[in-house]
PDB file of C-alpha atoms and ligand atoms in Angstrom:
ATOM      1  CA  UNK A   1     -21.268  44.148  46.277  1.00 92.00           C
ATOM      2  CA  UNK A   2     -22.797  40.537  46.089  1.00 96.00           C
ATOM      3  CA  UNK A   3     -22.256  39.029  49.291  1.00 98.00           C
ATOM      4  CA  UNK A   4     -22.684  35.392  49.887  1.00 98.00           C
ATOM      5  CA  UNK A   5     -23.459  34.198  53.678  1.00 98.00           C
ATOM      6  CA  UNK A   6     -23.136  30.602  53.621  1.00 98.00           C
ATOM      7  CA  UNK A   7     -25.800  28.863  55.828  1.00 98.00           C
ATOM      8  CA  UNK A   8     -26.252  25.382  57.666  1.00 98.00           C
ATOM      9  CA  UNK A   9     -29.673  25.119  57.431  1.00 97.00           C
ATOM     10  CA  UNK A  10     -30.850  21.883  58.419  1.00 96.00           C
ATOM     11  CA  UNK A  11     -28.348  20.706  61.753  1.00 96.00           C
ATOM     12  CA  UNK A  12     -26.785  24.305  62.692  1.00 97.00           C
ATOM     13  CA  UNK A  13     -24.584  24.855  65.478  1.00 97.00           C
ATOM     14  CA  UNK A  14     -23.834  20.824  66.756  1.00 97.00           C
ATOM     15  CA  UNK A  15     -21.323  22.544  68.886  1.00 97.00           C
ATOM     16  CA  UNK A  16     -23.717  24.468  71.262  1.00 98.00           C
ATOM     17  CA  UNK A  17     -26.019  21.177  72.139  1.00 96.00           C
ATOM     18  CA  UNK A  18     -24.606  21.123  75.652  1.00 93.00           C
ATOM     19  CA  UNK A  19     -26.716  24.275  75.953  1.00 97.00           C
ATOM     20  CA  UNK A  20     -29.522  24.756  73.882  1.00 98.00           C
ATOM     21  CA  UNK A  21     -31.739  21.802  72.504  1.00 97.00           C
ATOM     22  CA  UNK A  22     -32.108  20.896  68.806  1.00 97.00           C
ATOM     23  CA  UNK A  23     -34.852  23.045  67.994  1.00 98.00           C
ATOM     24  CA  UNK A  24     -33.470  26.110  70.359  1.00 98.00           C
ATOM     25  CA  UNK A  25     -30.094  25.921  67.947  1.00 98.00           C
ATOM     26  CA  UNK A  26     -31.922  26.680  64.845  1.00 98.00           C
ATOM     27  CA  UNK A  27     -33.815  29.118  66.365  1.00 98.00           C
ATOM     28  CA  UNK A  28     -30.775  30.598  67.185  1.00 98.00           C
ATOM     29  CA  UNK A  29     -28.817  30.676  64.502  1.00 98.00           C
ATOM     30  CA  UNK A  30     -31.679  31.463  62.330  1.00 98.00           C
ATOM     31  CA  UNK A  31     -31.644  34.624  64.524  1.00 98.00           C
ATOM     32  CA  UNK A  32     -27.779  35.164  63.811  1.00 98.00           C
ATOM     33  CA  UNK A  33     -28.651  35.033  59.915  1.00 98.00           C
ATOM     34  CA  UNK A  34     -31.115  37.311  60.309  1.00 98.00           C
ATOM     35  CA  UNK A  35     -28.550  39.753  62.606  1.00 98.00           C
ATOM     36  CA  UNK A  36     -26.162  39.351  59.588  1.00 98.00           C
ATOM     37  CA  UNK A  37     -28.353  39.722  56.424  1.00 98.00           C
ATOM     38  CA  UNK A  38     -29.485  43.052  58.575  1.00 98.00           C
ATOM     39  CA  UNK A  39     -25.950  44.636  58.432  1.00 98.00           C
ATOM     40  CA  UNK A  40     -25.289  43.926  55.466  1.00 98.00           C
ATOM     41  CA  UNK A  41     -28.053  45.591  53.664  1.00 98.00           C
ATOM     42  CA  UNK A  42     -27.165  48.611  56.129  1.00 98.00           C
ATOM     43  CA  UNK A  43     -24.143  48.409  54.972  1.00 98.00           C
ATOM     44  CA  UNK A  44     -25.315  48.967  50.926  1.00 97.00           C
ATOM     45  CA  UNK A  45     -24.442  44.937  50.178  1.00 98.00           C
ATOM     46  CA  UNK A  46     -26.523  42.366  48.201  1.00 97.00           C
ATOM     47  CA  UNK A  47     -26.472  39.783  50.865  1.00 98.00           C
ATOM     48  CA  UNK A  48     -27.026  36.423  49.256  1.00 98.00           C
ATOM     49  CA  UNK A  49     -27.870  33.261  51.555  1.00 98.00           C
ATOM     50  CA  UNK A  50     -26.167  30.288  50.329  1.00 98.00           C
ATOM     51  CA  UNK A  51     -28.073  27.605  52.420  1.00 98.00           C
ATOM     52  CA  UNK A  52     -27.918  23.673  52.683  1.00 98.00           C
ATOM     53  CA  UNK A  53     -31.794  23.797  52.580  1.00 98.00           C
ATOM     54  CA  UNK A  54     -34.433  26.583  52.123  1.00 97.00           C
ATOM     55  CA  UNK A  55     -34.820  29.161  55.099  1.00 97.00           C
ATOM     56  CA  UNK A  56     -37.246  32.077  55.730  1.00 95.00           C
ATOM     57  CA  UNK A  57     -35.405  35.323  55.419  1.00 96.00           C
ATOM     58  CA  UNK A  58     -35.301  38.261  54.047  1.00 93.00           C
ATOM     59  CA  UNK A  59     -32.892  38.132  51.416  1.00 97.00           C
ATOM     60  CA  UNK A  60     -32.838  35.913  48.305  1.00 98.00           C
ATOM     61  CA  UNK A  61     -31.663  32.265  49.017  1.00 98.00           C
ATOM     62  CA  UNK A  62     -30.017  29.962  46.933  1.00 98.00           C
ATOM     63  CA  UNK A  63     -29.990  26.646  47.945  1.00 98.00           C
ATOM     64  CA  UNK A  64     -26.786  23.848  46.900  1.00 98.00           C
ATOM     65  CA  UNK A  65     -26.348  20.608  48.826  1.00 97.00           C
ATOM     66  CA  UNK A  66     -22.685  20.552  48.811  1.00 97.00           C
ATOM     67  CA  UNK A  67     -19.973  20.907  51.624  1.00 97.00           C
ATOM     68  CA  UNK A  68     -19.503  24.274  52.525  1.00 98.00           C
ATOM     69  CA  UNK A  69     -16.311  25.303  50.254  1.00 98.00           C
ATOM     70  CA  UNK A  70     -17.500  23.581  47.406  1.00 98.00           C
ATOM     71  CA  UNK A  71     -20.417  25.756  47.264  1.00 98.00           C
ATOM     72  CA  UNK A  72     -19.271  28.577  47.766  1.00 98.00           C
ATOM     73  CA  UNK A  73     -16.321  28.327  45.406  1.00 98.00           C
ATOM     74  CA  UNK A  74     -18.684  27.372  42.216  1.00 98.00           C
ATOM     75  CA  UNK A  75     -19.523  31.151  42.896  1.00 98.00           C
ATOM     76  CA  UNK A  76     -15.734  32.322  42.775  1.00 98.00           C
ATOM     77  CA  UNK A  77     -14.639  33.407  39.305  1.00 95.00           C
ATOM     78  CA  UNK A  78     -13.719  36.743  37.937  1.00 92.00           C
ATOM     79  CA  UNK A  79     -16.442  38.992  40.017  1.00 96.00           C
ATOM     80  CA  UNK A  80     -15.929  40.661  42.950  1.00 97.00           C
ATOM     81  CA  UNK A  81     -17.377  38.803  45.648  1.00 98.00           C
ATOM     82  CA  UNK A  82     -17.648  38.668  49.917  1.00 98.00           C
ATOM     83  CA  UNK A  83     -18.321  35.742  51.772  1.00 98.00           C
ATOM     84  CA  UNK A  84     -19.961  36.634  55.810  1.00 98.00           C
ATOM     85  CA  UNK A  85     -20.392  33.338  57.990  1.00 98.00           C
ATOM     86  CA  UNK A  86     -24.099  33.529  59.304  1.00 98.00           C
ATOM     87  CA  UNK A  87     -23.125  33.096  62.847  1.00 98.00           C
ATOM     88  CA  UNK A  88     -21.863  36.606  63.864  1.00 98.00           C
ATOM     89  CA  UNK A  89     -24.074  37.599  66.626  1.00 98.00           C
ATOM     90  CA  UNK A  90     -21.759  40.934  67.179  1.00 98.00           C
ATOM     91  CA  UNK A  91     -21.967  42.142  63.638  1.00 98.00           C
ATOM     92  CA  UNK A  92     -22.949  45.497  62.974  1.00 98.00           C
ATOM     93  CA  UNK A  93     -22.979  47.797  59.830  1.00 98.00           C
ATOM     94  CA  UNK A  94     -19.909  49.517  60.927  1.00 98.00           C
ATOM     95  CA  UNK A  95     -17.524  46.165  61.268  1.00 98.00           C
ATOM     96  CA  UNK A  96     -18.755  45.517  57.797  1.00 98.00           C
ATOM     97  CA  UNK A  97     -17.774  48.854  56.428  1.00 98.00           C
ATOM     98  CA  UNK A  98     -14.148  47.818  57.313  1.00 98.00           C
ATOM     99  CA  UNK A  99     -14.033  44.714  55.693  1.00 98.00           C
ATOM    100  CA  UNK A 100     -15.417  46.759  52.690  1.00 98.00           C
ATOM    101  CA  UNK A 101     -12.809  49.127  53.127  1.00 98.00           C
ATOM    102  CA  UNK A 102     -10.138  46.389  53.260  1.00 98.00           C
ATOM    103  CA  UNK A 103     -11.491  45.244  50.081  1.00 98.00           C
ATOM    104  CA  UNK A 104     -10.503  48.555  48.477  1.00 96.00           C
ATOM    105  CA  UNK A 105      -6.577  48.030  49.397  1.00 95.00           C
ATOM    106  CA  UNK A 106      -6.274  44.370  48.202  1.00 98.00           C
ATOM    107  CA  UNK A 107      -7.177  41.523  46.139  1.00 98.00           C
ATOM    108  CA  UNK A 108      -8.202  39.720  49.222  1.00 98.00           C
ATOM    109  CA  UNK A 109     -10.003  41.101  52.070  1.00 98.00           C
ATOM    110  CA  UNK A 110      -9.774  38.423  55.199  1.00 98.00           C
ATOM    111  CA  UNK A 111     -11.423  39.063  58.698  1.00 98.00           C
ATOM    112  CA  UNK A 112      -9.540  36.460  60.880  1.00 98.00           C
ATOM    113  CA  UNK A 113     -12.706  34.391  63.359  1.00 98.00           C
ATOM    114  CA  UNK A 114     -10.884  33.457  66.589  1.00 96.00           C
ATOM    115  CA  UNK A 115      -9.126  29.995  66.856  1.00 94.00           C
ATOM    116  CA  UNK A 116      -7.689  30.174  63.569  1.00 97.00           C
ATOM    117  CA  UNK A 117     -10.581  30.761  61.081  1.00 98.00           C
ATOM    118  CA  UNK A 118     -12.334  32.519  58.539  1.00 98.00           C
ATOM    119  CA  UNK A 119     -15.353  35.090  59.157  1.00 98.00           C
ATOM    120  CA  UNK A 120     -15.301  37.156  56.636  1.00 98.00           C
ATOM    121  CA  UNK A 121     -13.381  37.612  53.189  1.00 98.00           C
ATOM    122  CA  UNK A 122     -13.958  39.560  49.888  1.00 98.00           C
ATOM    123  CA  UNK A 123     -11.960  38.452  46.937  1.00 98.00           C
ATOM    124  CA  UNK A 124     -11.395  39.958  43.699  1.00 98.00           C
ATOM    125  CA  UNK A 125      -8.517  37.959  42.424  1.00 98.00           C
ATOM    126  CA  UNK A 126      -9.892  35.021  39.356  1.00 98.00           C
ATOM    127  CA  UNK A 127      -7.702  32.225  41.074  1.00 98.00           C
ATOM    128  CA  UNK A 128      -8.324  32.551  45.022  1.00 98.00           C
ATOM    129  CA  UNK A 129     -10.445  29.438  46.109  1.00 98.00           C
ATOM    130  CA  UNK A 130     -11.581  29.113  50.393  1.00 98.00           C
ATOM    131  CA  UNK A 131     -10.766  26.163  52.311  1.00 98.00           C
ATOM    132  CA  UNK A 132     -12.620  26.470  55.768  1.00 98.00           C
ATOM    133  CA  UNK A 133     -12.512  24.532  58.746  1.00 95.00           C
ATOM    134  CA  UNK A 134      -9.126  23.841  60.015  1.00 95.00           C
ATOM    135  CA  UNK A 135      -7.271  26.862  60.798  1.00 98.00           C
ATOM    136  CA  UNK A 136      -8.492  28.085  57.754  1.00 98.00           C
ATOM    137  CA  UNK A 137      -7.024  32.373  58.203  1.00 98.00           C
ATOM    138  CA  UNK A 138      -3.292  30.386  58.276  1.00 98.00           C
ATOM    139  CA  UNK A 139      -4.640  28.546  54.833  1.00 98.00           C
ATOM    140  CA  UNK A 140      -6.180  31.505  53.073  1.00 98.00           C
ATOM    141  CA  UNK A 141      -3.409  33.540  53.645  1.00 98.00           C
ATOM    142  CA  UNK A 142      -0.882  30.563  51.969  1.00 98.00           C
ATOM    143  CA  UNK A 143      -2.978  30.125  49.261  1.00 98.00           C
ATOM    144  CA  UNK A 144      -2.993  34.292  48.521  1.00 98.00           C
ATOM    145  CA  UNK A 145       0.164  34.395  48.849  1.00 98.00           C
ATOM    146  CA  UNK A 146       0.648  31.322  46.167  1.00 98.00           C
ATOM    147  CA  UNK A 147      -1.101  33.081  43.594  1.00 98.00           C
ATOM    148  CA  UNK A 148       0.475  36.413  43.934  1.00 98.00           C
ATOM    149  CA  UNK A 149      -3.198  37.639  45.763  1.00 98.00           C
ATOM    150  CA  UNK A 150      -2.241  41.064  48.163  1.00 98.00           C
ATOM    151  CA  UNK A 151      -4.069  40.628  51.199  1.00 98.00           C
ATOM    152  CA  UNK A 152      -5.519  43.176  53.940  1.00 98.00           C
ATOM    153  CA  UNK A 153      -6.348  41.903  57.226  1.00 98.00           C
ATOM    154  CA  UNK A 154      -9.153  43.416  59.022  1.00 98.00           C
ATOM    155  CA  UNK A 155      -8.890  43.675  62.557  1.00 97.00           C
ATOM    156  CA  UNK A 156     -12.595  43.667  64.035  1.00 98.00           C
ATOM    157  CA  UNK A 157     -13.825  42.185  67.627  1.00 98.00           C
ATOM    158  CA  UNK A 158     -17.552  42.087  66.000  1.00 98.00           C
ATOM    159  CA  UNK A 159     -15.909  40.237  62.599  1.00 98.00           C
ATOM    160  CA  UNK A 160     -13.725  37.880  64.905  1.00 98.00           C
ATOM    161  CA  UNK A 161     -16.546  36.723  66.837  1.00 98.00           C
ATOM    162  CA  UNK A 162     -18.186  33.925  65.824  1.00 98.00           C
ATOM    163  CA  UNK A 163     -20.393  31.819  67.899  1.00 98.00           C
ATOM    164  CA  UNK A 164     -19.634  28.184  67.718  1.00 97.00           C
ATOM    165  CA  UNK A 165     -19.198  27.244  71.824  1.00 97.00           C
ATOM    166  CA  UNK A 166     -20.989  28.201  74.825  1.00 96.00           C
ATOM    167  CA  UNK A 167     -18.179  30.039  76.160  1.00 95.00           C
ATOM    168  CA  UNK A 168     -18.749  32.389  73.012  1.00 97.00           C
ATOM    169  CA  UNK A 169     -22.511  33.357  74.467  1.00 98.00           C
ATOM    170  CA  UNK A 170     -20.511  35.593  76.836  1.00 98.00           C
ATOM    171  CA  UNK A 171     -19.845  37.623  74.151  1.00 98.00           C
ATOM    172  CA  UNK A 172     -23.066  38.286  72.853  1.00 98.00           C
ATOM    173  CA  UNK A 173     -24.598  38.530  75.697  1.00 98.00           C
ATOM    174  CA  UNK A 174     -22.438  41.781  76.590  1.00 97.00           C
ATOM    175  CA  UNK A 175     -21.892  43.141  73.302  1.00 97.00           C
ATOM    176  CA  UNK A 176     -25.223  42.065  71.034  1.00 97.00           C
ATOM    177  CA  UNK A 177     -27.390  44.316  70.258  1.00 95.00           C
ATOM    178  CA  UNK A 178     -29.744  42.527  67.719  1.00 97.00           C
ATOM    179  CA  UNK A 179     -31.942  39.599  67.357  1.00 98.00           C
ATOM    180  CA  UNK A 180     -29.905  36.462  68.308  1.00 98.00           C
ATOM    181  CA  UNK A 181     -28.849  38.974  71.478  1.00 98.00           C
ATOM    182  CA  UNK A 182     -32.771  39.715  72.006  1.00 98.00           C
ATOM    183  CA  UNK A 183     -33.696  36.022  71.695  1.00 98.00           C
ATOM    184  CA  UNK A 184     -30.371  34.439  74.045  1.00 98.00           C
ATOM    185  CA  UNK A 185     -31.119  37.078  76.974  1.00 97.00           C
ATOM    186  CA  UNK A 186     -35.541  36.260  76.487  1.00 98.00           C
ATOM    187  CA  UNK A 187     -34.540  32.104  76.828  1.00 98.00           C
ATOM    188  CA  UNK A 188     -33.523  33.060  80.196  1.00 97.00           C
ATOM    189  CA  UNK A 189     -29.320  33.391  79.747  1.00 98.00           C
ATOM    190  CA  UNK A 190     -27.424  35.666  81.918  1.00 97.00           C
ATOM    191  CA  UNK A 191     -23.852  35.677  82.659  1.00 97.00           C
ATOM    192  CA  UNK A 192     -22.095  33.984  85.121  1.00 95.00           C
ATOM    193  CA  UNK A 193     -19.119  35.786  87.115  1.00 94.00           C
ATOM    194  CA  UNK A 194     -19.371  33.515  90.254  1.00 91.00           C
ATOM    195  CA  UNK A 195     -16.618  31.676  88.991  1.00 79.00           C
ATOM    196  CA  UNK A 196     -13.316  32.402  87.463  1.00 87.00           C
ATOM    197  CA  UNK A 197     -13.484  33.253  84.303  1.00 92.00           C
ATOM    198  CA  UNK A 198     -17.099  34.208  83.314  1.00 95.00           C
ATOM    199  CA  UNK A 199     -19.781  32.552  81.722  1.00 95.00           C
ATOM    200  CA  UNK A 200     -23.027  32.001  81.036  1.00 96.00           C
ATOM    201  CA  UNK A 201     -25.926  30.406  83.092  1.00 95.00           C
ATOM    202  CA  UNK A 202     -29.559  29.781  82.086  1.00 95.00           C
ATOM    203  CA  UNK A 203     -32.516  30.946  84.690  1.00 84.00           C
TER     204      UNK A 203
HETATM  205  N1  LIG B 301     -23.867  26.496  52.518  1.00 80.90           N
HETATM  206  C1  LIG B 301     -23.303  25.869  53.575  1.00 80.90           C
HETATM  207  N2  LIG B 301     -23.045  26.567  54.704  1.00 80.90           N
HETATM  208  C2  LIG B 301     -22.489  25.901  55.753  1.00 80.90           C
HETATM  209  C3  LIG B 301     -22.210  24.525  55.704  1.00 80.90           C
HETATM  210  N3  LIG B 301     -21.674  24.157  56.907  1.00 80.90           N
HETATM  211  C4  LIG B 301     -21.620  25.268  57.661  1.00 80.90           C
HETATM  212  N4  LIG B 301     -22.121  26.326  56.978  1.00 80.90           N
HETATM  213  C5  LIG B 301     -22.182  27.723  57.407  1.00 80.90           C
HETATM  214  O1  LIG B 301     -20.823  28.169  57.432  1.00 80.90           O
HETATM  215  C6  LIG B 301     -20.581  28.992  58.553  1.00 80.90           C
HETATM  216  C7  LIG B 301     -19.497  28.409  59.449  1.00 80.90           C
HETATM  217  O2  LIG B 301     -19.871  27.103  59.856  1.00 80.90           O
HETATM  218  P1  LIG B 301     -19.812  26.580  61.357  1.00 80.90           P
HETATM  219  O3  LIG B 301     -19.290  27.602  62.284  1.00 80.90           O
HETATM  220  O4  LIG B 301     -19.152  25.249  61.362  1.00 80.90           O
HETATM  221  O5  LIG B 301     -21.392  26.453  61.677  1.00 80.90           O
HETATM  222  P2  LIG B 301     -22.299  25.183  61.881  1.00 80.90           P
HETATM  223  O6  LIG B 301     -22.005  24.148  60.835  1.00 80.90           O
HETATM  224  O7  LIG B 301     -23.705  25.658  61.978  1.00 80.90           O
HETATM  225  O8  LIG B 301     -21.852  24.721  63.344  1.00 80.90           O
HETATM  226  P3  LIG B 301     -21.273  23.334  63.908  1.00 80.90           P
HETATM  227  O9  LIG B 301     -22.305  22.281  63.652  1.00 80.90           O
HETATM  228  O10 LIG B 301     -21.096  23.588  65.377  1.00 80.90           O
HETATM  229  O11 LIG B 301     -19.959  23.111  63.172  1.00 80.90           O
HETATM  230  C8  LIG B 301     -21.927  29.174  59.239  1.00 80.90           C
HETATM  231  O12 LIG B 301     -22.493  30.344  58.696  1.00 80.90           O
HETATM  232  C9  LIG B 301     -22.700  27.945  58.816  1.00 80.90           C
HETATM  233  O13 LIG B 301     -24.116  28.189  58.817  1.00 80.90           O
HETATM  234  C10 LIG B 301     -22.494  23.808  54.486  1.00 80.90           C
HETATM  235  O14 LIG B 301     -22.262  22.615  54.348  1.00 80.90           O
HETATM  236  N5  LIG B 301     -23.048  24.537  53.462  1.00 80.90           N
HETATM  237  C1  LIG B 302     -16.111  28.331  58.422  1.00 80.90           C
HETATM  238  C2  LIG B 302     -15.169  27.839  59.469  1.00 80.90           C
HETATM  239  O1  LIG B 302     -15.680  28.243  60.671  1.00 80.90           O
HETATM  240  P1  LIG B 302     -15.304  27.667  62.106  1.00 80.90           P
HETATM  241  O2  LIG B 302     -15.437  26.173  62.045  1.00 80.90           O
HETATM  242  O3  LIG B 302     -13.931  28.141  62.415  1.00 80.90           O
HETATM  243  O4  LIG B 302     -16.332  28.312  62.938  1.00 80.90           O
HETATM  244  C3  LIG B 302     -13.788  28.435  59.202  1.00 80.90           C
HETATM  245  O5  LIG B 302     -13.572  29.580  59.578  1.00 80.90           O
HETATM  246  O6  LIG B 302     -12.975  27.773  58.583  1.00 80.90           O
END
């Protein structure tokens, strides 16, 4: 299956610059897309980066300027297609052979991220368009259910963890095993239980 993995090339991850530096973020999340791109192609998919600027990886990459659901809906049409956020540190071949499996019981396959968004979809339905940002699962789920789209949810830790705030470098930090895992634990982060709930600290 083609499988587009929309990319923020140029500014990634604003939301983590009370922890790592300009440069460190896209490091980072270049390290994600990597971690992603990796699963996928374990997982027998054509991964596809669809990226606001060109980046070095290894898959092909097709570069379009425009806002993140505009791009990637002037790929929607009547092909099968998924859509994997590049920023799923957690992600192993495994989580995505359940959102392929999903996409064998329904017109729309949706991984939930947590706070109300989207990781991970595949649709097969000609009319289904994505509207991210917001609480964007809520939205996709409406909009299926306006154009008579069936819908499996897929239930997956790995899928529903993306990593868009410090606080979410907890998670990868105990359960990554791949590159952006590798390259967080090297810069020196380690987690910090000293205080209530746990978090991260930087040596
Ligand atoms: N092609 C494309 N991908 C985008 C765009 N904006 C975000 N993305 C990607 O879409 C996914 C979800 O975006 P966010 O979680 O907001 O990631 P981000 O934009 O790097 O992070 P923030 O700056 O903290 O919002 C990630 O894989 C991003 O790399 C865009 O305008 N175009
Ligand atoms: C792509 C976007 O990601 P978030 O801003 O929730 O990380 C969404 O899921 O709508």
């Amino acid at each position: 299956m083609r499988t587009l993995v929309p990319f923020e090339s140029t500014t990634p991850k604003t939301r983590l610059d009370g922890v790592l530096d300009a440069d460190e973020r896209r490091t980072f999340s270049r390290a994600m897309l990597r971690d992603v791109c990796t699963a996928l192609r374990d997982a027998g998919h054509d991964a596809e980066v669809l990226a606001t600027a060109p980046v070095s990886v290894d898959a092909p990459v097709t570069v379009d300027e425009r806002p993140l659901s505009q791009a990637v809906n002037a790929r929607l049409g009547d092909e099968r297609v998924g859509i994997v956020v590049a920023d799923l540190a957690l992600v192993t071949p495994t989580a995505i052979d359940r959102l392929t499996d999903a996409a064998s019981e329904a017109d729309i396959a949706i991984a939930p991220g947590r706070g109300g968004g989207t990781n991970a979809l595949v649709v097969d339905h000609p009319e289904f368009r994505v509207d991210f940002h917001g609480v964007s699962y809520r939205d996709h789920r409406a909009h299926a259910r306006d154009i008579g789209a069936s819908v499996s949810v897929v239930d997956s830790m790995r899928l529903a963890t993306d990593v868009d705030v410090p606080a979410d470098l907890v998670e990868v930090l105990l359960h990554g095993e791949g590159e952006a895992a590798s390259w967080l634990r090297e810069a020196g982060f380690e987690l910090d239980a000293d205080g209530g709930r746990v978090g991260v600290r930087r040596e």
